[in-house]
Coordinates of C-alpha atoms in Angstrom, one line a residue:
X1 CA 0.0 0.0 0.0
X2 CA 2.7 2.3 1.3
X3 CA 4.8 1.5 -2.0
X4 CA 1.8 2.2 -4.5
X5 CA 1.2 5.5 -2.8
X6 CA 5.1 6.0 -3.1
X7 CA 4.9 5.2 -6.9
X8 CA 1.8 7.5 -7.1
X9 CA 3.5 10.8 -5.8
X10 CA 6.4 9.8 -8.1
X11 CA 3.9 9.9 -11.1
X12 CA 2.7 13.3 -10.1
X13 CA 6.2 14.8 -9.5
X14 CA 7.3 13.6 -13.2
X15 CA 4.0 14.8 -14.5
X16 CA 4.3 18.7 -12.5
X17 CA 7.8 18.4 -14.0
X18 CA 6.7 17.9 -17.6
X19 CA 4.0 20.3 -17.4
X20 CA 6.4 22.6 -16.2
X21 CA 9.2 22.0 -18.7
X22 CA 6.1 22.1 -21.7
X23 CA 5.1 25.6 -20.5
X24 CA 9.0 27.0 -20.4
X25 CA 9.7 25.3 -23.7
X26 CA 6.2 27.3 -24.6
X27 CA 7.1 30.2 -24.0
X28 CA 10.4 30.1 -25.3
X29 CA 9.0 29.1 -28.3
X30 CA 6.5 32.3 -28.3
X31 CA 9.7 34.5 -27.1
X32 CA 11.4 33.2 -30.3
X33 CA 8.4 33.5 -32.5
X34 CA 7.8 37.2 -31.3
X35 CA 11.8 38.0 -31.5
X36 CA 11.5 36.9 -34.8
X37 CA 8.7 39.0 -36.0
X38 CA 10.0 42.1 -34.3
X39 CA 13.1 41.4 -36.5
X40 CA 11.4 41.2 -39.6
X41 CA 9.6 44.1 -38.6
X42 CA 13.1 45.9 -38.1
X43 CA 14.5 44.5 -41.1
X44 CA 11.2 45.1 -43.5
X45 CA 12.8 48.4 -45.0
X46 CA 16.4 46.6 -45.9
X47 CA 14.6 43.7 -47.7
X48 CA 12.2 46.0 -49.6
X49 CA 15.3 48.0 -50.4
X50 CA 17.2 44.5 -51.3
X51 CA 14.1 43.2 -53.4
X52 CA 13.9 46.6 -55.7
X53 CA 18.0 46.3 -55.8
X54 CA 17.3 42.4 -57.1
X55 CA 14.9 43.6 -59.7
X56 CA 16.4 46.7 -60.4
X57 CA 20.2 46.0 -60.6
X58 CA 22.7 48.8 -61.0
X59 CA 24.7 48.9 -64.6
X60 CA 28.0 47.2 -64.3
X61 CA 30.7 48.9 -65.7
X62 CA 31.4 47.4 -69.2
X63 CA 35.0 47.3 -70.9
X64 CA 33.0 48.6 -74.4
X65 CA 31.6 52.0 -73.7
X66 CA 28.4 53.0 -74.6
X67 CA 28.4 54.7 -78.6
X68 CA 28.2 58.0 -78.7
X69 CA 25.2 59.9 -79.3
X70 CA 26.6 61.1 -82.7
X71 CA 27.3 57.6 -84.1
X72 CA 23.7 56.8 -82.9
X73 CA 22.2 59.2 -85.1
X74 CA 24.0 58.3 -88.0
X75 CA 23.3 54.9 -87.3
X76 CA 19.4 55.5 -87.2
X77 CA 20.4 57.5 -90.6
X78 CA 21.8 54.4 -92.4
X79 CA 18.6 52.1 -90.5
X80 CA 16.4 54.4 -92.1
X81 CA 17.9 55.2 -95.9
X82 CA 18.1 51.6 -96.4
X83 CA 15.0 50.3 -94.7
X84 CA 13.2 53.0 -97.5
X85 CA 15.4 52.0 -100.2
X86 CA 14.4 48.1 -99.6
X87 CA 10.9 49.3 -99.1
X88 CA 10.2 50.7 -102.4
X89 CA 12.8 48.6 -104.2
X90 CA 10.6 45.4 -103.0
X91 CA 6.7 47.3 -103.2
X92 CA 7.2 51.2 -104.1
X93 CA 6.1 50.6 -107.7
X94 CA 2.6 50.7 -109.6
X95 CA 1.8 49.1 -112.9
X96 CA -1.0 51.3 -114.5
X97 CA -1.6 51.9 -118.2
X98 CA -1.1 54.6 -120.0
X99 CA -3.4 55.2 -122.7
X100 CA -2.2 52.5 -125.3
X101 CA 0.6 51.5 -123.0
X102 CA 1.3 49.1 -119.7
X103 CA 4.1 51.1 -117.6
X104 CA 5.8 50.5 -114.3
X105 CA 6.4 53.6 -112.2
X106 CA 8.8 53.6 -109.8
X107 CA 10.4 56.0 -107.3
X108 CA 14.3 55.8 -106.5
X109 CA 17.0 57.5 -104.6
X110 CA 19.2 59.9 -106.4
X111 CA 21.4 63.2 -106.3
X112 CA 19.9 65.0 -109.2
X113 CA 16.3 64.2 -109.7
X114 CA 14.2 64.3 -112.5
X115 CA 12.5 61.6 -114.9
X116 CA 13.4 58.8 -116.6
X117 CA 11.7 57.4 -119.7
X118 CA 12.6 53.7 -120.5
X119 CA 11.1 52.8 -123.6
X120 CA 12.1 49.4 -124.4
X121 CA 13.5 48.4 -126.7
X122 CA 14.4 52.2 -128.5
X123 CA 16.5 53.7 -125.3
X124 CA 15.8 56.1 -123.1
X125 CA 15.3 60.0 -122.7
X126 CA 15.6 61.9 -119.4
X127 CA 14.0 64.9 -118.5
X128 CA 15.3 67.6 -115.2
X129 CA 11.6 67.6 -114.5
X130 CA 12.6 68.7 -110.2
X131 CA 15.6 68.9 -108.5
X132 CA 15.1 66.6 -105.3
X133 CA 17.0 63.4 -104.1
X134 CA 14.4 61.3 -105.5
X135 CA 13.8 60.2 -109.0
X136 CA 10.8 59.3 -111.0
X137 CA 11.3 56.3 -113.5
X138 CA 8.6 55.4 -116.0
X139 CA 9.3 51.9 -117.9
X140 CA 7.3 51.2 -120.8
X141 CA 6.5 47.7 -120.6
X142 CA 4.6 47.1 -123.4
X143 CA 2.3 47.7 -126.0
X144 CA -1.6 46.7 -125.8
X145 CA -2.4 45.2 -128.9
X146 CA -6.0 46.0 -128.7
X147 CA -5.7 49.1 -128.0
X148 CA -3.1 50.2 -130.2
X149 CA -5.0 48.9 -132.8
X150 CA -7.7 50.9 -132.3
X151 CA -6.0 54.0 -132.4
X152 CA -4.4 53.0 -135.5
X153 CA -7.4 52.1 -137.5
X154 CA -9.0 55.2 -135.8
X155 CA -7.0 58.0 -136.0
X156 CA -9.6 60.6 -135.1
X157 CA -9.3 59.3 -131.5
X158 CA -6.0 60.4 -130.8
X159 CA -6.7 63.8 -130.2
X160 CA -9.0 62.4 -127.2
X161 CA -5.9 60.5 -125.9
X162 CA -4.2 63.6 -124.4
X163 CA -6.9 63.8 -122.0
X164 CA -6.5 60.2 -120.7
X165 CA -3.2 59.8 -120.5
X166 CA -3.2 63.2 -118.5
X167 CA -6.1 61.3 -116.0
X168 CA -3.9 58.2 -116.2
X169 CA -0.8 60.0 -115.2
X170 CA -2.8 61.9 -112.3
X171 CA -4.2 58.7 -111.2
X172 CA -0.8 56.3 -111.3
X173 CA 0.6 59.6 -109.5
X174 CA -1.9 59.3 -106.5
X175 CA -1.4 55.5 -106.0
X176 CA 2.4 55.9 -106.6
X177 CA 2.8 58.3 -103.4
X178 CA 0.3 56.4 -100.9
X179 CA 2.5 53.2 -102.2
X180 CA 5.7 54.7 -101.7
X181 CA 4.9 56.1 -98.5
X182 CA 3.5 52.7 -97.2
X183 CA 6.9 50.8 -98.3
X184 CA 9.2 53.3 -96.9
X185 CA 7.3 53.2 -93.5
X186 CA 7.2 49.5 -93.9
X187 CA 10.8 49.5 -95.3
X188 CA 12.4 51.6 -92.4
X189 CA 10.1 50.1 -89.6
X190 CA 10.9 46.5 -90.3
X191 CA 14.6 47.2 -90.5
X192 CA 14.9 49.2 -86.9
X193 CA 13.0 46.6 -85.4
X194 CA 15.5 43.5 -86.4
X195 CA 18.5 46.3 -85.7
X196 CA 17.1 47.6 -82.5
X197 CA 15.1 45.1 -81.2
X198 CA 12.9 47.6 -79.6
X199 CA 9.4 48.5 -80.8
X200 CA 9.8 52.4 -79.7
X201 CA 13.3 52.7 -82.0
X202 CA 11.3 51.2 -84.9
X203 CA 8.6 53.0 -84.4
X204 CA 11.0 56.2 -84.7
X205 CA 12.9 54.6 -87.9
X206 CA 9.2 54.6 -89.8
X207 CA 8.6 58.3 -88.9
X208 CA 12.0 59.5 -89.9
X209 CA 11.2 58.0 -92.9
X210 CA 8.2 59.4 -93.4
X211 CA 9.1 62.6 -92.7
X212 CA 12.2 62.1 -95.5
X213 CA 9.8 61.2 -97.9
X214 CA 7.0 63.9 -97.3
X215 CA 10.7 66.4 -97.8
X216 CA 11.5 65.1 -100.7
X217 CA 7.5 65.3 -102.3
X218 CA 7.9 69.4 -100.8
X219 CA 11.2 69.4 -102.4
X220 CA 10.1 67.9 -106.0
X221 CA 7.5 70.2 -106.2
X222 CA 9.2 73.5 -105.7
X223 CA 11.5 72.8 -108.0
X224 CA 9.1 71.1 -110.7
X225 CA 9.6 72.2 -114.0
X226 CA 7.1 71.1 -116.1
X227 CA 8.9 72.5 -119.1
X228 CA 11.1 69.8 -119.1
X229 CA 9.3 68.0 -121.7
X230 CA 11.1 70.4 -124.4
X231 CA 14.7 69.4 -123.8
X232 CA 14.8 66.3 -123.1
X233 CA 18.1 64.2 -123.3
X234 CA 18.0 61.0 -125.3
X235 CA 20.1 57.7 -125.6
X236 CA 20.1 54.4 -127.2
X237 CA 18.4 54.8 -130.4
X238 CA 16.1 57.2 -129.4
X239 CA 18.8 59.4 -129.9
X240 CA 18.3 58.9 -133.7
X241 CA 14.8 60.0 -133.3
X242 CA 14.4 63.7 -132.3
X243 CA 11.2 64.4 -133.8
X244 CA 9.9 62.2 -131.1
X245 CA 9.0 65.6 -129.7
X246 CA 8.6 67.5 -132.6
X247 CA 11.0 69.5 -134.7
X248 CA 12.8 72.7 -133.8
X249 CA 10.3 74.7 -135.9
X250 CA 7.4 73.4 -135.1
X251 CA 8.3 74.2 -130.8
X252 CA 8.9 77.6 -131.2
X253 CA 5.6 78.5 -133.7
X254 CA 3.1 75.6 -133.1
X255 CA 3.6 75.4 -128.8
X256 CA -0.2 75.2 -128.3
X257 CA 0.5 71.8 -130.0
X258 CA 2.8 71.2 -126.9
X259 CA 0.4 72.3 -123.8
X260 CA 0.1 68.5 -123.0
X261 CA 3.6 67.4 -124.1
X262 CA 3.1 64.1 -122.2
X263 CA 0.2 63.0 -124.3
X264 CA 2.2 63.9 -127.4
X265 CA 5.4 62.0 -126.5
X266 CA 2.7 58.9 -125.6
X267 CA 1.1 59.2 -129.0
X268 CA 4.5 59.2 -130.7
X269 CA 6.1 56.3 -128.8
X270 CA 3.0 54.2 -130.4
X271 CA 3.6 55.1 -133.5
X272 CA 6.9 54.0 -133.1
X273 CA 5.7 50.6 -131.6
X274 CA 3.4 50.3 -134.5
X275 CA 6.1 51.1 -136.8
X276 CA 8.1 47.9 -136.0
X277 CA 10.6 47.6 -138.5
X278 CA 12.2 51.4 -138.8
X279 CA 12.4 54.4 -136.8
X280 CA 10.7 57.7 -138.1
X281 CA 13.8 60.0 -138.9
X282 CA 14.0 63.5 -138.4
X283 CA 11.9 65.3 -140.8
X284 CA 13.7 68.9 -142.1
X285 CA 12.5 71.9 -141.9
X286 CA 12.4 73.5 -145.0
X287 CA 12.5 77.6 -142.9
X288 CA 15.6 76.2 -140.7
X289 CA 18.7 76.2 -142.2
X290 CA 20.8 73.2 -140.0
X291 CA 24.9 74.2 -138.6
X292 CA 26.2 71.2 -137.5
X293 CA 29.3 72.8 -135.1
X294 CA 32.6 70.6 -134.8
X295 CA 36.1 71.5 -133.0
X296 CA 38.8 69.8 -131.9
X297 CA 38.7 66.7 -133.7
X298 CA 42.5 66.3 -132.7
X299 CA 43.3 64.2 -135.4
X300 CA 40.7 60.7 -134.5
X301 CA 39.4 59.4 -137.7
X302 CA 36.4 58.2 -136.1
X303 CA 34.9 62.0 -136.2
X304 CA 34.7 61.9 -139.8
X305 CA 32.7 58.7 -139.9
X306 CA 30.5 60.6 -137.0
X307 CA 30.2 63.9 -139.0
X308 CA 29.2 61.9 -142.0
X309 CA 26.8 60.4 -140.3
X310 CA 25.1 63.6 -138.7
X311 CA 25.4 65.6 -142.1
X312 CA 23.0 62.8 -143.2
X313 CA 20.7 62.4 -140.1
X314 CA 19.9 66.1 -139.4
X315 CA 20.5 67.0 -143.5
X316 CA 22.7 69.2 -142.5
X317 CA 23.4 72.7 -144.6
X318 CA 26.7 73.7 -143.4
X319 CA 29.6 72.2 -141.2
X320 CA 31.4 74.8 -139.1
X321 CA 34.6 73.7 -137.8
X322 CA 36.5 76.5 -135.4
X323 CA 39.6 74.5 -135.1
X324 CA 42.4 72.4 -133.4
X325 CA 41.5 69.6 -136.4
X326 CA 45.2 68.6 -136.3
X327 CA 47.7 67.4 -133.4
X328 CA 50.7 69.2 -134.5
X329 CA 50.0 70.7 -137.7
X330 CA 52.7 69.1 -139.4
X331 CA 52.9 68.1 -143.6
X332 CA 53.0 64.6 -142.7
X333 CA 49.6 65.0 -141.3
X334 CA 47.8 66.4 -144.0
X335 CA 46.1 63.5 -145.3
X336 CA 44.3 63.4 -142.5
X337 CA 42.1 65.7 -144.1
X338 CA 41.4 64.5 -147.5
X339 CA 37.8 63.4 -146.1
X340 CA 36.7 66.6 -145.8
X341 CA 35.8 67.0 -149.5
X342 CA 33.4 64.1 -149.5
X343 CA 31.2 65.0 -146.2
X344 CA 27.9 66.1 -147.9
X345 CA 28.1 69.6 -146.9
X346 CA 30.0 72.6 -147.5
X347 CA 32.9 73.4 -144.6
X348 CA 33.9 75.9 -143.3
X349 CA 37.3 76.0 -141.0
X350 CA 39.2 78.2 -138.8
X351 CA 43.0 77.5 -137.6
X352 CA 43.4 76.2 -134.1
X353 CA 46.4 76.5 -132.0
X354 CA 47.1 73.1 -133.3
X355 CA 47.1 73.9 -136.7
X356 CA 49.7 75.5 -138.9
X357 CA 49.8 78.1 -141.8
X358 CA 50.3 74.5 -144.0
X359 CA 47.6 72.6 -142.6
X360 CA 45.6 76.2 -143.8
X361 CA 46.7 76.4 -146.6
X362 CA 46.1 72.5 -147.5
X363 CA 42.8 72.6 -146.6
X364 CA 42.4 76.3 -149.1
X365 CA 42.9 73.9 -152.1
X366 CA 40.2 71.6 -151.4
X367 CA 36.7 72.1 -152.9
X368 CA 33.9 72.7 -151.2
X369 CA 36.4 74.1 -147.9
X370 CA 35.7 77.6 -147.1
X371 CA 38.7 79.2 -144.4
X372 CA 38.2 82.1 -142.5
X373 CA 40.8 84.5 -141.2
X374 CA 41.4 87.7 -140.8
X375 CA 38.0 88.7 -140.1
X376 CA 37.2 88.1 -143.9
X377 CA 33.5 87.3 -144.7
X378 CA 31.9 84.7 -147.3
X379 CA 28.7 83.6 -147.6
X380 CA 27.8 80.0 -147.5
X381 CA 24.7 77.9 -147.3
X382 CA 22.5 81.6 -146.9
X383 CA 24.9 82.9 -144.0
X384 CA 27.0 85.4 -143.9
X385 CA 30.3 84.0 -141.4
X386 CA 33.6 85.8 -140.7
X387 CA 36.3 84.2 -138.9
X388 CA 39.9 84.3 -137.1
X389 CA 42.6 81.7 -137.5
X390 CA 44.2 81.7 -133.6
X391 CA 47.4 83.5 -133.8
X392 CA 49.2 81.5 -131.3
X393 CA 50.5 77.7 -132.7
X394 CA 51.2 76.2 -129.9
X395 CA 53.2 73.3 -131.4
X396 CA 55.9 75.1 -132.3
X397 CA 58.0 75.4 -129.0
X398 CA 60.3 77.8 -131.4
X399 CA 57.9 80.9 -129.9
X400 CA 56.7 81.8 -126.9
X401 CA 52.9 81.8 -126.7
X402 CA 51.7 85.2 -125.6
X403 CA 48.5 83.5 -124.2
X404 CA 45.6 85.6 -123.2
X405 CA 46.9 88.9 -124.4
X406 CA 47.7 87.5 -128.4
X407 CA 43.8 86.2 -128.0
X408 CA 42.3 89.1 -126.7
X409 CA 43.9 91.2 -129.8
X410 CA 43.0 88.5 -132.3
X411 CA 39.3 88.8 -131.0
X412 CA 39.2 92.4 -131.5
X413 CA 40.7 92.6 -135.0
X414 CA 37.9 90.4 -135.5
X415 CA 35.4 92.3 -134.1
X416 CA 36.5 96.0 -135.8
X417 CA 36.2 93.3 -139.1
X418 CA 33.1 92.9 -137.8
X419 CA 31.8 96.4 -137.3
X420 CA 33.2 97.2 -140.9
X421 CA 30.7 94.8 -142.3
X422 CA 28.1 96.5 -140.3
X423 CA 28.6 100.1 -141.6
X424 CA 28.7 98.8 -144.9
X425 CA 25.0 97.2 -145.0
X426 CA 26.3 93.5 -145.1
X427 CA 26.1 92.3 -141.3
X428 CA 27.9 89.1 -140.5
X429 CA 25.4 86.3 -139.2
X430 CA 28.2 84.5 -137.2
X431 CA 31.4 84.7 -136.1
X432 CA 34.3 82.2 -135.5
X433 CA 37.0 81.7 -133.3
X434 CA 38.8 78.7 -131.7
X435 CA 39.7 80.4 -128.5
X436 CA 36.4 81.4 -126.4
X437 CA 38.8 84.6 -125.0
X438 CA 39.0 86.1 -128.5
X439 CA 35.7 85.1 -129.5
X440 CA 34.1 87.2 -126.2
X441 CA 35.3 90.2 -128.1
X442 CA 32.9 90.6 -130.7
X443 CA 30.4 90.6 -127.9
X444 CA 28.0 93.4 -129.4
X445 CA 29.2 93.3 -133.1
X446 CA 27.5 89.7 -134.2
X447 CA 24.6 88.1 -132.6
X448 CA 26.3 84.2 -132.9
X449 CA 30.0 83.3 -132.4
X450 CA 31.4 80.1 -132.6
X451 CA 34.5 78.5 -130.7
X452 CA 36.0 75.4 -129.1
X453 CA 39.3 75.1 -127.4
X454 CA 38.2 74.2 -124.2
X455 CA 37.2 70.1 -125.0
X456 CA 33.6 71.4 -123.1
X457 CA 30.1 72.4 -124.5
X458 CA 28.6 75.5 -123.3
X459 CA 26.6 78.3 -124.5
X460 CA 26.2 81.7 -122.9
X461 CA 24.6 85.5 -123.7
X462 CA 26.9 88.1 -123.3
X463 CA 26.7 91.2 -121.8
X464 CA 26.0 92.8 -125.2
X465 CA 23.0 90.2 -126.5
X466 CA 25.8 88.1 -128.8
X467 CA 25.4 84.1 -127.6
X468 CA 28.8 82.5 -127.4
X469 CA 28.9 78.9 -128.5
X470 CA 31.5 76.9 -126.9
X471 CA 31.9 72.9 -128.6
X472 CA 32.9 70.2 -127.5
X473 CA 35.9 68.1 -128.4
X474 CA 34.5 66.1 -131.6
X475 CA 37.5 63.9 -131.4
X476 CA 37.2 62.9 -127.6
X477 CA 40.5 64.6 -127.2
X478 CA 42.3 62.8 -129.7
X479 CA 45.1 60.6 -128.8
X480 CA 44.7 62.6 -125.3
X481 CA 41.6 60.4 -124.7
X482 CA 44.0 57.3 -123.8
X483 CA 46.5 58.7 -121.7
X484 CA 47.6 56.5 -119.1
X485 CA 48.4 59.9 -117.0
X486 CA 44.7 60.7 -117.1
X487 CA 43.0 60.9 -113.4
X488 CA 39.6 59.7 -114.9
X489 CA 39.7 56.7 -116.7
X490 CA 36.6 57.1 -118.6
X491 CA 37.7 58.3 -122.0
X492 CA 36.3 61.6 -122.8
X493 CA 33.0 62.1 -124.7
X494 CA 32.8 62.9 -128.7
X495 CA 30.9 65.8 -128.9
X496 CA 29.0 67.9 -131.8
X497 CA 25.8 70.5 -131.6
X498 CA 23.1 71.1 -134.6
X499 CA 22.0 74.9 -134.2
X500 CA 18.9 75.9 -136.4
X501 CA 18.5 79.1 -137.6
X502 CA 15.7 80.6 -139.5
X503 CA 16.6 81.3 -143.2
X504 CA 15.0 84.8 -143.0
X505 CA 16.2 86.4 -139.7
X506 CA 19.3 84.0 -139.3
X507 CA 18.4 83.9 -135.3
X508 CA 19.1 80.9 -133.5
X509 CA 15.8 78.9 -133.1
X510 CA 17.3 75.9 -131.2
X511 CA 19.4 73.8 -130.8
X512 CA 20.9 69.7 -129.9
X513 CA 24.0 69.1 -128.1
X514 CA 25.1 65.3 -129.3
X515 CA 27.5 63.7 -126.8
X516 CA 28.9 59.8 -128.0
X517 CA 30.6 57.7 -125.8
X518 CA 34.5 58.1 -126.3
X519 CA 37.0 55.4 -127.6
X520 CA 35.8 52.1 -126.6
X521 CA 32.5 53.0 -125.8
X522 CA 28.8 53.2 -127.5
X523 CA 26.6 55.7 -125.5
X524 CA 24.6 58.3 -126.9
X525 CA 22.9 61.3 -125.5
X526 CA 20.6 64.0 -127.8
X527 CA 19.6 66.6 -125.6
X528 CA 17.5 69.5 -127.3
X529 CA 17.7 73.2 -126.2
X530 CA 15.9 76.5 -126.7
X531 CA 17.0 80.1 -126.1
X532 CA 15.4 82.0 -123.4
X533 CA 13.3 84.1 -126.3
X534 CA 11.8 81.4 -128.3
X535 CA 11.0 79.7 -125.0
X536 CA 6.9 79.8 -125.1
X537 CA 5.7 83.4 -123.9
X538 CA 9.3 85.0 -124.0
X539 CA 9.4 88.3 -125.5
X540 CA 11.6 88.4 -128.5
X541 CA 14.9 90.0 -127.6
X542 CA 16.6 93.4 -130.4
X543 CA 19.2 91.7 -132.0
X544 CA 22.6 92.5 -130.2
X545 CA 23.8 94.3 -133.2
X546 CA 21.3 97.3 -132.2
X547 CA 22.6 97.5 -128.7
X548 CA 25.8 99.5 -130.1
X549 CA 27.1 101.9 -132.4
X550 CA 28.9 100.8 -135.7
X551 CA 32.7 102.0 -135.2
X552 CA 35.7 102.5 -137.7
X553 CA 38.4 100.2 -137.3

């Protein structure tokens, strides 16, 4: 008994002592859990602080520095040029037809502007229709059958074609520019987003575009010069075909004819289609007398074969040669000329720098060669010409060239010749020189004078009303044309001009500067020009020999 209340009071001792233990082990437990939350209350602003720093991290200094805000632009530049450029090079074009015809138009980048005509398979002709870094290019695909057969078996109908090729034109126009502006959007957009990789940078690569194009469409039509259409430069065998805008003539008198030029040239490329087998040549005007201008053919045989040809293109009246047709001027070259004789047209030649008093007076015995010199006049082909032989030859390393100064005297010796002709009621039509710095003095005494020299077209009014004529080099330079010393490799151009005159006034009506590709090449380029007065609505300018009181020599 005594021992089971002995085991008993054990049993409540170990029992007190458990109870006692759970309870301090209990409220350790809740001191812990409370120190615990305390601390993450304390530590609460730290681990936010360490949670934004784990999403947030700081940039690492990188061994590549960042580019430069410069070089970011210009990269955005190059994203967006190309991204356009790919963008209507892949879907900036529209197919529409044009009146009788399927073309593709197309805008492309470029320094200069303007228009290009392809007309497949006869060449080409540009026109400086705006000055913007965006071209137009027409190609002329084809040629609708069915259509161009109706407006060959009904003739009458063409003269409703102007106004639908203008609608045509004004339509393909409209759906060219929405095109255009979706594929350089689309163009730049795609391209800064696979460059950038962000949507915000592409985003900006489409506007910049945009905002290039919409500058070029502001720029195109400042500039826009929609008489163009009459001097437009041709190649290919289209240069063979000037009356694909109509003659010389026919521009200056008939340009109501002209008010819609673009429907014209449309109706004449279809008669060429229709024509298959042969181009329409140039039809002459029987008012205009032609002046095919040459200088410098330097001795290249080839510029005979090319003035032949001309002569008999353009039926030419004259040929006007002011100079530099020989290398060195010496006997042994003579020869050389014996073509002349045979060229279809009567010639008439002043001495170049390059020529001697022997190569002068070989080419005096020759029919059909008419020399100027000494300010001495003749009339040929219903013109009245005077001329100077250049009294510097160059050649001869014997004298010293004067330069300037022996020009300048030449000129005016021609001019008093000039002024002489003019008291005496015979007035000179044109004057030639070979050097442009004697020519410039008869500024006043003749309205046209002719020179060369220079191996570089140009044409110019001087201060007096006489136009100064500069050719080209119609031999390409010669032997100078392969020089192995030459910076540009491209051998130089052969070059020639057809001026028309009318028969009665003897005033320059127009004119086209011809420009062949030089040794080794086939290119060719007919670009027509009209002076400023017979430009539609000029008023006729006095003749320059009114602007100045004959003189004594």
């Amino acid at each position: 008994m005594a021992r089971d209340s002995t085991a008993a009071i054990a049993r409540l001792r170990t029992a007190a002592t458990r109870v006692r233990h759970s309870a301090v082990r209990g409220t350790r437990a809740a001191a812990v859990r409370l120190g615990r939350s305390a601390s993450r209350i304390r530590n609460a602003p730290g681990a936010l602080v360490r949670h934004y720093r784990a999403r947030h991290p700081h940039p690492v200094p990188e061994l590549v520095h960042p580019p430069h805000p410069y070089a970011r632009a210009v990269g955005m530049v190059a994203v967006v040029l190309l991204g356009a450029w790919l963008g209507l090079l892949i879907v900036g074009s529209v197919r529409i037809p044009v009146g009788p015809m399927d073309t593709m138009m197309t805008l492309r980048p470029s320094l200069t502007g303007g228009t290009k005509i392809n007309v497949s398979p006869l060449g080409a002709l540009e026109l400086e229709s705006h000055r913007a870094p965006i071209r137009l290019d027409v190609d002329v695909d084809r040629l609708d059958p069915t259509r161009a057969q109706t407006l060959v078996d009904h003739p009458e109908r063409f003269s409703g074609l102007q106004d639908e090729v203008t609608s045509d034109v004004v339509s393909g126009t409209r759906e060219l520019a929405l095109r255009s502006c979706i594929a350089v959007v689309s163009g730049a957009t795609i391209l800064g987003l696979a460059v950038y990789r962000t949507p915000r940078r592409a985003l900006a690569a489409g506007g910049t575009a945009l905002a290039l194009l919409a500058a070029c469409g502001v720029s195109a039509f400042a500039t826009w010069n929609p008489k163009s259409v009459l001097e437009p430069k041709f190649s290919g065998l289209l240069a063979s075909a000037p009356s694909l805008v109509g003659n010389a003539r026919s521009i200056v008198t008939e340009f109501d004819i002209y008010q819609k030029e673009l429907a014209r040239l449309v109706t004449n490329v279809t008669k060429l289609y229709d024509a298959t087998s042969t181009l329409p040549t140039y039809e002459p005007d029987p008012t205009t007398i032609r002046l095919l201008h040459v200088s410098d053919i330097h001795l290249n045989p080839a510029s005979w074969h090319v003035i032949g040809s001309l002569v008999e293109q353009y039926e030419i009246d004259l040929i006007v040669d002011s100079g530099d047709t020989m290398d060195h001027g010496s006997a042994a070259e003579n020869p050389f000329l014996d073509p002349v004789e045979d060229l279809g047209a009567p010639y008439v030649w002043v001495r170049g720098n390059h020529d001697s008093e022997a190569t002068q007076g070989y080419l005096e015995r020759m029919k059909n060669v008419h020399v100027l010199d000494e300010g001495r006049a003749k009339n040929v082909a219903g013109l009245r010409i005077a001329g100077i032989g250049d009294p510097q030859y160059t050649p001869d390393r014997s004298v010293i060239a004067e330069g300037d100064p022996a020009e300048q005297t030449a000129g005016a010796a021609l001019a008093a010749a000039l002024w002489q002709e003019r008291s005496r009621g015979t007035p000179v039509d044109i004057a030639v020189a070979h050097n442009p710095v004697a020519a410039r003095q008869t500024d006043g005494a003749v309205p046209l004078v002719l020179a060369g020299h220079v191996h570089h077209s140009e044409m110019e009014v001087l201060d007096r009303g006489t136009r100064l004529r500069i050719e080209g080099s119609t031999g390409g330079s010669g032997l100078r044309a392969i020089d192995p010393e030459k910076e540009d490799d491209e051998p130089d151009p052969i070059e020639a001009s057809v001026l028309y005159l009318d028969r009665e006034t003897k005033h320059l009506q127009a004119w086209d500067e011809i420009r062949l590709g030089g040794l080794g090449l086939t290119k060719a380029e007919v670009s027509r020009h009209l002076p400023e007065e017979n430009s539609p609505g000029a008023t006729p300018s006095p003749t320059p020999t009114g602007t100045r009181t004959p003189r004594a020599p």
